[in-house]
Short mmCIF file of C-alpha atoms in Angstrom, two decimals:
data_model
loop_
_atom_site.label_atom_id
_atom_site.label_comp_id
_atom_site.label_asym_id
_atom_site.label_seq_id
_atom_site.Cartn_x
_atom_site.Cartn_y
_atom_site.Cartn_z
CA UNK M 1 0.00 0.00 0.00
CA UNK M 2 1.20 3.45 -1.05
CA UNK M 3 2.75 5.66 1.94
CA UNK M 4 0.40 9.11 2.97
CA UNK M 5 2.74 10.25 5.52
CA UNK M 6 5.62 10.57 3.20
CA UNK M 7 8.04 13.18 4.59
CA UNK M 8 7.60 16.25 2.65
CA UNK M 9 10.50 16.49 -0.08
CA UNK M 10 11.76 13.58 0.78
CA UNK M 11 13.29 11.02 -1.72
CA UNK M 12 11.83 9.95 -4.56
CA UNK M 13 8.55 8.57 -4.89
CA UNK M 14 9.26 5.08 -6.54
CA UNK M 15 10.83 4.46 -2.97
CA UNK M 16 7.49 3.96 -1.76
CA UNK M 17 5.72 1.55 -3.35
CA UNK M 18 3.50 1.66 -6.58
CA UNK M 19 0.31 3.76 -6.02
CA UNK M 20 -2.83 2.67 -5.90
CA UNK M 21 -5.89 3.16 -8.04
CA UNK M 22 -4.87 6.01 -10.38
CA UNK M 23 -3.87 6.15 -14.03
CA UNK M 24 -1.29 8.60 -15.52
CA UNK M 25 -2.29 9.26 -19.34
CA UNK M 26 -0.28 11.65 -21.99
CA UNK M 27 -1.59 13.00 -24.96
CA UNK M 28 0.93 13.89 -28.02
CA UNK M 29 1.46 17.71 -26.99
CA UNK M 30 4.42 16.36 -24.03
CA UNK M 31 4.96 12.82 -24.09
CA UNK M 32 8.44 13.25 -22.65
CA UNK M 33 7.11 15.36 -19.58
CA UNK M 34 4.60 12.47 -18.78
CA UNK M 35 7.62 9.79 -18.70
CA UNK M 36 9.25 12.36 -16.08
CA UNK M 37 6.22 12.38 -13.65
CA UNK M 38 5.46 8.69 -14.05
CA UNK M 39 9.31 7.43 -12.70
CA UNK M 40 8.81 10.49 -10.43
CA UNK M 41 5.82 8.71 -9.35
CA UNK M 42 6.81 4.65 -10.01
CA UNK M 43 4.18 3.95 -12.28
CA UNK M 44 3.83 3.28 -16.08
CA UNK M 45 2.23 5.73 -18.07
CA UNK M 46 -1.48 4.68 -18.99
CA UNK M 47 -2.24 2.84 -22.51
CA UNK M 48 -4.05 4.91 -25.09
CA UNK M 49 -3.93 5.59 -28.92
CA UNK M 50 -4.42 8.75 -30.38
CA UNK M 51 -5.01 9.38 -34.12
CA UNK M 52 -6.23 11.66 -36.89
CA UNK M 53 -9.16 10.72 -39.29
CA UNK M 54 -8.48 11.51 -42.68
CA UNK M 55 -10.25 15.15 -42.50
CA UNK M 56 -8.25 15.86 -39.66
CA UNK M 57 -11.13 14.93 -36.59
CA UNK M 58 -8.97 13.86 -33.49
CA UNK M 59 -9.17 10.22 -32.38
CA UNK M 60 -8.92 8.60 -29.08
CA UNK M 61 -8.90 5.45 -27.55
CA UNK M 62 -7.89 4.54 -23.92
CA UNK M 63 -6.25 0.87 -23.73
CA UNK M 64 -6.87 0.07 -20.33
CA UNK M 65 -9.99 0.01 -17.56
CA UNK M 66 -10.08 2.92 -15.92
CA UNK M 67 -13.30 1.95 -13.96
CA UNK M 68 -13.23 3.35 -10.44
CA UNK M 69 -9.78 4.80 -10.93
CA UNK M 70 -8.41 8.18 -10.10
CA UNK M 71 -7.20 9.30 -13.61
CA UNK M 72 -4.92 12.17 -15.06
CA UNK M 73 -4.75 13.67 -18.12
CA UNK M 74 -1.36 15.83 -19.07
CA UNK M 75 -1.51 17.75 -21.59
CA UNK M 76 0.12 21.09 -22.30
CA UNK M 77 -1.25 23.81 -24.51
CA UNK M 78 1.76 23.67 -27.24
CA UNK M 79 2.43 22.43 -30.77
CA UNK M 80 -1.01 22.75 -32.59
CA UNK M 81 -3.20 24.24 -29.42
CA UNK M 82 -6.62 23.65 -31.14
CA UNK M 83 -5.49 20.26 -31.99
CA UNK M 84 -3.84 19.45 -28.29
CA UNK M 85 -7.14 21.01 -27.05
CA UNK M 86 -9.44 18.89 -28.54
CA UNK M 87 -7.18 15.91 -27.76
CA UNK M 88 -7.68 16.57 -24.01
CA UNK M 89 -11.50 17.66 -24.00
CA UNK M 90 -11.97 13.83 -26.02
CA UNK M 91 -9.74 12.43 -23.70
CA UNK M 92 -11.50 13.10 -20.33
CA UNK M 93 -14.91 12.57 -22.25
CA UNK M 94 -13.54 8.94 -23.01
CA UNK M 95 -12.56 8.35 -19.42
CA UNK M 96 -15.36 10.18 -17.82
CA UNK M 97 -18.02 7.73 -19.61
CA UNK M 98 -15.75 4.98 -19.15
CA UNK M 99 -16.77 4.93 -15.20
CA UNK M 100 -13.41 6.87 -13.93
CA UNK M 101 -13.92 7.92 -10.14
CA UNK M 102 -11.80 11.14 -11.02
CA UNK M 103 -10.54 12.59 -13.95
CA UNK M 104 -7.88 15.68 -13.22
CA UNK M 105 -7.01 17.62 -16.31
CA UNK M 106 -2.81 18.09 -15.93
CA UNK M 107 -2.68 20.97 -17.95
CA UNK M 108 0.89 23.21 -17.58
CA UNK M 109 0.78 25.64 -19.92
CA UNK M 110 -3.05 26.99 -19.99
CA UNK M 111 -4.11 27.30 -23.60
CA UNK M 112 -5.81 30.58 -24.00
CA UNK M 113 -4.99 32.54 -21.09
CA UNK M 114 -3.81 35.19 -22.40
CA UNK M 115 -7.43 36.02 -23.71
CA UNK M 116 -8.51 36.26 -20.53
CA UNK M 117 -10.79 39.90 -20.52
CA UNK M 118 -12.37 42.13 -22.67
CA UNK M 119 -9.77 44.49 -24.73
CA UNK M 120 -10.19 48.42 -24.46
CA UNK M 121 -12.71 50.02 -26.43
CA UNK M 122 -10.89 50.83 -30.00
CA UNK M 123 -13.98 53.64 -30.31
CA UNK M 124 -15.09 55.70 -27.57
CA UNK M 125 -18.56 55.03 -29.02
CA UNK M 126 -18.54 51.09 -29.03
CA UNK M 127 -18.14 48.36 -26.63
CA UNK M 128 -15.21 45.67 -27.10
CA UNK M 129 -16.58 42.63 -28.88
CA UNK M 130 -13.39 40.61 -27.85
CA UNK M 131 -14.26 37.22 -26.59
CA UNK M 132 -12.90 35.93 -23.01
CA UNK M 133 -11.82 32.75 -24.45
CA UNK M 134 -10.36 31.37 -21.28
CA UNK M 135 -13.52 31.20 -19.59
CA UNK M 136 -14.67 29.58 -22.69
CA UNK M 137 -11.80 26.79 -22.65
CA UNK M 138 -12.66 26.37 -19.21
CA UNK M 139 -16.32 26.03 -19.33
CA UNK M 140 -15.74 23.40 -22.15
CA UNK M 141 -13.17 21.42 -19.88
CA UNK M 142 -15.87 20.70 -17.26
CA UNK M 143 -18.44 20.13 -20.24
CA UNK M 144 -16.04 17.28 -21.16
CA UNK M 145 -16.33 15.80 -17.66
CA UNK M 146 -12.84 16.81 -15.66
CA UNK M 147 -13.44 17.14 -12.37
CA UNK M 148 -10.24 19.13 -11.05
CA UNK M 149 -7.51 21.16 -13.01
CA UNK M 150 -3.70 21.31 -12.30
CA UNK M 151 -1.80 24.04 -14.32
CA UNK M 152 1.64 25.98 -13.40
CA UNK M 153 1.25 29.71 -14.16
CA UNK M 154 -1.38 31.32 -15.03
CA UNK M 155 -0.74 34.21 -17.38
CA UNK M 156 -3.82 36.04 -15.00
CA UNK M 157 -4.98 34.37 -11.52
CA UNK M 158 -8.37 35.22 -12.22
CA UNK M 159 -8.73 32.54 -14.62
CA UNK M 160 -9.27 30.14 -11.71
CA UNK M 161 -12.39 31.93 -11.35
CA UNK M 162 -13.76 30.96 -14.40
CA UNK M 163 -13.96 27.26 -13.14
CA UNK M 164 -16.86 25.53 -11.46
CA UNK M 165 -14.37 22.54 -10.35
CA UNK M 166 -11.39 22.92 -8.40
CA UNK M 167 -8.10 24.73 -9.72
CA UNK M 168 -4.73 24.29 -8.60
CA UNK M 169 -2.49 26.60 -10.21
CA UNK M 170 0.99 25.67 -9.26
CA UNK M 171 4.02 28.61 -9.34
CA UNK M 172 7.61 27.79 -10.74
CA UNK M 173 8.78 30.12 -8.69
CA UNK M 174 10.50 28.00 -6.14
CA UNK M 175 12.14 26.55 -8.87
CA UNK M 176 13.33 29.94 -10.30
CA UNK M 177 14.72 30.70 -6.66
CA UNK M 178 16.92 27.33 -6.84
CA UNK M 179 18.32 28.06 -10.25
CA UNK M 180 19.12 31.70 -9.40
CA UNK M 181 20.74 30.88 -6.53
CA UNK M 182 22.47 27.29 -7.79
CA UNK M 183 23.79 29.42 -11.61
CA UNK M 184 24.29 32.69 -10.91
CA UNK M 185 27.53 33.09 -9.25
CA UNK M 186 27.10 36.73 -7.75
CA UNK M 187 23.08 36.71 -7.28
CA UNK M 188 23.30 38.72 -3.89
CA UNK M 189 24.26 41.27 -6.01
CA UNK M 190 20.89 41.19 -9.11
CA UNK M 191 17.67 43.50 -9.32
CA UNK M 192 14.80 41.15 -10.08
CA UNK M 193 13.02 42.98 -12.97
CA UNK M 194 9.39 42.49 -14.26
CA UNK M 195 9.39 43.40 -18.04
CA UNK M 196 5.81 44.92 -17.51
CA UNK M 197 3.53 46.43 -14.85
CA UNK M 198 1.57 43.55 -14.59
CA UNK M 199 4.12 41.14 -13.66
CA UNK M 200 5.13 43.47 -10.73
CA UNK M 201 3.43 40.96 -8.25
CA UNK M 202 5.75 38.22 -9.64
CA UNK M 203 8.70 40.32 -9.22
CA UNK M 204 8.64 41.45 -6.27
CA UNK M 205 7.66 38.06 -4.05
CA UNK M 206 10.85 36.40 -5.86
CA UNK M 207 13.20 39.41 -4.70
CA UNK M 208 11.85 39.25 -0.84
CA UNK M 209 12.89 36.02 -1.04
CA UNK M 210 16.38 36.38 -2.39
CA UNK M 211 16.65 39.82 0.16
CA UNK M 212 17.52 41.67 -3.14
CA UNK M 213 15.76 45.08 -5.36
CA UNK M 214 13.16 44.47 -7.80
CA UNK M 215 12.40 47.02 -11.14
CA UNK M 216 10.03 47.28 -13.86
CA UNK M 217 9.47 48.30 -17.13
CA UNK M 218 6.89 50.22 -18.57
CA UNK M 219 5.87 49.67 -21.94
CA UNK M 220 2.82 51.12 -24.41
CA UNK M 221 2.12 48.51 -27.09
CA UNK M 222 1.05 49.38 -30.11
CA UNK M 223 -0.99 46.02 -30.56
CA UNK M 224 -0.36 42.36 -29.32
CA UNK M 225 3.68 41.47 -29.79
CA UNK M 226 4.16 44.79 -31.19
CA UNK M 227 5.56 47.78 -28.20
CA UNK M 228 5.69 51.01 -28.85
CA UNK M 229 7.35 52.68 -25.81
CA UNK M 230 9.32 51.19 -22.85
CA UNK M 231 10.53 53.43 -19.30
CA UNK M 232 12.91 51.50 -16.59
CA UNK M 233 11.58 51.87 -13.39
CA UNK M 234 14.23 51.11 -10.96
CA UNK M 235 18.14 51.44 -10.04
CA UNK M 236 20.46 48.21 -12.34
CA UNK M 237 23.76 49.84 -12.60
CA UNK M 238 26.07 47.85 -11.76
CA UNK M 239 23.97 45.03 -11.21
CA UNK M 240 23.06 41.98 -12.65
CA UNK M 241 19.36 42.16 -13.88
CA UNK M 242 17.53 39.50 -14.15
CA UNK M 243 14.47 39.64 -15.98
CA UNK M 244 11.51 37.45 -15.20
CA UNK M 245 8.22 36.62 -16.82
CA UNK M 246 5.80 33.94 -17.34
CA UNK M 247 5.74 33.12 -20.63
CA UNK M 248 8.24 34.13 -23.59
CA UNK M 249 6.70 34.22 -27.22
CA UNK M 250 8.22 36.24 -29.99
CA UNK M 251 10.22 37.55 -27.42
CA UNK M 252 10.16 40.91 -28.49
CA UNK M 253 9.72 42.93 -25.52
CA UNK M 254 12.14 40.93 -23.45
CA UNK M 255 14.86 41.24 -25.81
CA UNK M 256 13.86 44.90 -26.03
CA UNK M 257 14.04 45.15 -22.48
CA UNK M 258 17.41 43.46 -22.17
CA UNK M 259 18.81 46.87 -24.46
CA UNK M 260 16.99 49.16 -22.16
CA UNK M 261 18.54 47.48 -19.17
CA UNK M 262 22.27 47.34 -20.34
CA UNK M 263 21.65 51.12 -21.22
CA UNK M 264 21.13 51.65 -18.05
CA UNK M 265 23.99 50.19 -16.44
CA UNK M 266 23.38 46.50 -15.90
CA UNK M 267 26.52 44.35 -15.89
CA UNK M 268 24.32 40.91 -16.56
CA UNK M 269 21.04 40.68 -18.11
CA UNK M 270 19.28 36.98 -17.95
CA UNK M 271 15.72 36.08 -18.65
CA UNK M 272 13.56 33.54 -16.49
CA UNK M 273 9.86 32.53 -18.28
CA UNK M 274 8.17 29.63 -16.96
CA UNK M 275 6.33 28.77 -20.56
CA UNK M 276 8.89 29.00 -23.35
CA UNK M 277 6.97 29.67 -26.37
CA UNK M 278 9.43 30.56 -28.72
CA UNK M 279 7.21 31.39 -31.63
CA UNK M 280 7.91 33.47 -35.19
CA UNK M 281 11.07 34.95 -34.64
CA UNK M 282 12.05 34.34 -31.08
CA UNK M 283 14.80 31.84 -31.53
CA UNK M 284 16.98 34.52 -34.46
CA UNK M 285 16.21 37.44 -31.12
CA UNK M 286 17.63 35.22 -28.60
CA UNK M 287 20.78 34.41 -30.61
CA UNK M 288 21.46 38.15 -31.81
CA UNK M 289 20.08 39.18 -28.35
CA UNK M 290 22.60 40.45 -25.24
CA UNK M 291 20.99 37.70 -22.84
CA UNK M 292 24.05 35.59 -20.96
CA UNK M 293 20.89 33.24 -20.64
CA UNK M 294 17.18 32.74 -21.15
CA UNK M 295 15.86 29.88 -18.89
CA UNK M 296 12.56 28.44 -19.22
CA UNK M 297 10.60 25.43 -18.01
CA UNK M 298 9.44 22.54 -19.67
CA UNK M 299 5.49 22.85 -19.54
CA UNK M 300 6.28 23.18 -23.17
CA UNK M 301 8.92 20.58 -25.13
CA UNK M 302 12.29 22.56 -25.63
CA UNK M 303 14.50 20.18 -27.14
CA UNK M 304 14.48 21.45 -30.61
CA UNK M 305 14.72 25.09 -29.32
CA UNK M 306 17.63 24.55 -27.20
CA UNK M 307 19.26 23.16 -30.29
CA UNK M 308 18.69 26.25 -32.45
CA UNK M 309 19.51 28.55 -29.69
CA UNK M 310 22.67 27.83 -27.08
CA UNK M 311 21.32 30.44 -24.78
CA UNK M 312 18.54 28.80 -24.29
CA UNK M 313 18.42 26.38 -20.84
CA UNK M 314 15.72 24.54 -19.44
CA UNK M 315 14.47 23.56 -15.81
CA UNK M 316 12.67 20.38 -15.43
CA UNK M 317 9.30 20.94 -13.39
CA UNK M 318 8.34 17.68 -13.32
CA UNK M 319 9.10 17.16 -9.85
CA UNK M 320 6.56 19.72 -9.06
CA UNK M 321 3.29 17.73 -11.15
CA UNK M 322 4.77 14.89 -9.79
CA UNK M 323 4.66 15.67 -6.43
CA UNK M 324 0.65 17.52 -6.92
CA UNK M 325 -0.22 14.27 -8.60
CA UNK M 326 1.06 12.46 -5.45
CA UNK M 327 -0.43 14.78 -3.10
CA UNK M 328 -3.93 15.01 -5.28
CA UNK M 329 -4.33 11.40 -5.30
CA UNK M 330 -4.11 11.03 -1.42
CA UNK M 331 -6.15 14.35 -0.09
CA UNK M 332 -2.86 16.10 0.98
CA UNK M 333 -2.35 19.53 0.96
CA UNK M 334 -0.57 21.20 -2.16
CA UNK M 335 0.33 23.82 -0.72
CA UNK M 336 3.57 23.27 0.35
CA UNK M 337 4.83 23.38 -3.48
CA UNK M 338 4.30 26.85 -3.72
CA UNK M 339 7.29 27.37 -1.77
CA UNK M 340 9.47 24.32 -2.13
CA UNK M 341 10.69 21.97 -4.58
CA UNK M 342 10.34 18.34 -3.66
CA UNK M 343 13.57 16.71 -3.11
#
C-alpha cells in the first residue's frame, strides 16, 4: 500500500511503493514530460492511442480500464493548441463515460490565457466585442467531464475563477529561486526585474525572497507582440538584472528590455519565463540578443529550441506535477509546493 505520511520532499517517490488506483495518461502535446512524472511517481504511463481521421477529426482510444480509478490527463497547450485542445477535452470525455472515479485535467501551460478579458474600447462610441476565451476553454473542460484542473502559471490568476471545479495553479517560482541561486555566481548582487507592470506581483515576491531590489518596465504597445514605448523603473547599474516573466513568445519585448537594461547600467542581463513559447522569430532574437541566458521550463517541449539557440536552458518541473499528482491522489495539501521543490 502506497505511503500518505511521506516526509515532505523527501526522496523519490518510486521508494514507496507503486500507487494505488490512479492512471497517468499523456496526450501527443508532451509525451516526454509524462515519462518524467510517471518514474517520479513509479508507475507506467497509462495505454491509449491517439489518431487523426483523414479530414483531420482527433481520435482517441484509452487501452486500459479505468473503472473506479483516479485518472490524469497531461496535456500542455503547445504544438497545434486547437489540436492538443481537442485531444484533451476527447480524452477526459472517453474516461469520464468509461466509469473513472476522477478525472484531473494536468494541464501546464493553460491554452488561451492570455485572452482572458475584454480588450479596451478601439472607439469611444462602441463596446469591445473581444471574446474571453479562457472562460470559454474552461467552461468546455468541465463540459467534457474533468473534475479538477492542475496548471503551473497562469498568465492572469483570475482565470481560476472561471472554473466551477477545483483549480490548482501551481508557481515555478520556487524553482526559479533554486536556479538563481544554484547558476548565478554573484546573485546577492541582481535587481529582479518584471518586463511589464503587470508582472510586478511576480517580481517582487521572488526578490523578498532572495533579500535583493526588484524594477520594472513600462511599456505602451502598439498592438499584441508589437511595443511602442518602454521606461525603466528602478536602479540596475552595476547590477546583474535578471528579468523574469511567465511566458516568452516572440520575445520581443524581453529582448527589447534586455537593451533598455544594459543602457542603463546592468553588468548581466538573464531572462527567467516559466512557458517558453518561442514562436515566429524568437529563436533569431535570442541568438542576436545580449541575454548571458534565457531559462525556461518545460510545460512546453524545448528540445528542438535549445538546439537552435545555445542560450537557451531549461528547468525540469516535473518534480513539481509529480509531487501535486502524489499529493492530489491522497487528499494532501498542495500547498507546500508553492514554496518548495520536492527533493
Amino acid at each position: 500500500m502506497f505511503n500518505a505520511t511521506r516526509l515532505q520532499g523527501s526522496g523519490p517517490l518510486s521508494d514507496f511503493g507503486k500507487m494505488p488506483n490512479i492512471k497517468v495518461f499523456a496526450g501527443t502535446s508532451h509525451p516526454d514530460l509524462v515519462q518524467k512524472i510517471c518514474d517520479r511517481l513509479g508507475i507506467e504511463p497509462g495505454k491509449v492511442v491517439t489518431k487523426k481521421f483523414s479530414n483531420g477529426e482527433c481520435s482517441v482510444e484509452i487501452g486500459e480500464s479505468v473503472r473506479g480509478e483516479d485518472v490524469f490527463i497531461v496535456q500542455s497547450g503547445c504544438k497545434e493548441v486547437n489540436d492538443m485542445l481537442m485531444e484533451l477535452l476527447i480524452m477526459i470525455n472517453a474516461c469520464k463515460i468509461a466509469s473513472a472515479s476522477r478525472v484531473t485535467a494536468v494541464i501546464p501551460c493553460f491554452p488561451y490565457a492570455r485572452q482572458d478579458k475584454k480588450d479596451k474600447c478601439s472607439s469611444l462610441n462602441s463596446q469591445s466585442r473581444a471574446p474571453i476565451s479562457a472562460k470559454l476553454v474552461a467552461n468546455m473542460l468541465s463540459v467534457a467531464g474533468a473534475d479538477h484542473i492542475i496548471t503551473m502559471d497562469l498568465h492572469a490568476s483570475q482565470i481560476q475563477g472561471f472554473f466551477d471545479i477545483p483549480v490548482d495553479n501551481l508557481y515555478a517560482e520556487p524553482a526559479v529561486l533554486k536556479w538563481i541561486k544554484e547558476n548565478i555566481q554573484d546573485w546577492r548582487n541582481c535587481t529582479i526585474v518584471s518586463p511589464d507592470a503587470g508582472g510586478a506581483k511576480r517580481v517582487t515576491a521572488i526578490a523578498d525572497r532572495l533579500n535583493v531590489d526588484f524594477a520594472l518596465i513600462h511599456k505602451e504597445r502598439k498592438k499584441a507582440n508589437e511595443v511602442a514605448s518602454m521606461v525603466l523603473v528602478g536602479d540596475v547599474k552595476e547590477k546583474i538584472a535578471i528579468l523574469v516573466d511567465d511566458m516568452a513568445d516572440t520575445c520581443g519585448t524581453i529582448c527589447h528590455a534586455a537593451e533598455k537594461l544594459l543602457e542603463a547600467g546592468a553588468i548581466k542581463v538573464y531572462a527567467i519565463c516559466t512557458h517558453g513559447i518561442f514562436s515566429g522569430p524568437a529563436v533569431t532574437r535570442i541568438n542576436n540578443s545580449m541575454f548571458e541566458a534565457v531559462v525556461v521550463t518545460n510545460t512546453i517541449p524545448q528540445g528542438q529550441k535549445m538546439k537552435e539557440a545555445p542560450k537557451i536552458q531549461c528547468q525540469d518541473i516535473s518534480i513539481i506535477l509529480a509531487e501535486a499528482i502524489r499529493r492530489t491522489h491522497n487528499g494532501e495539501s498542495v500547498s507546500y509546493l508553492f514554496s518548495n521543490v520536492p527533493m
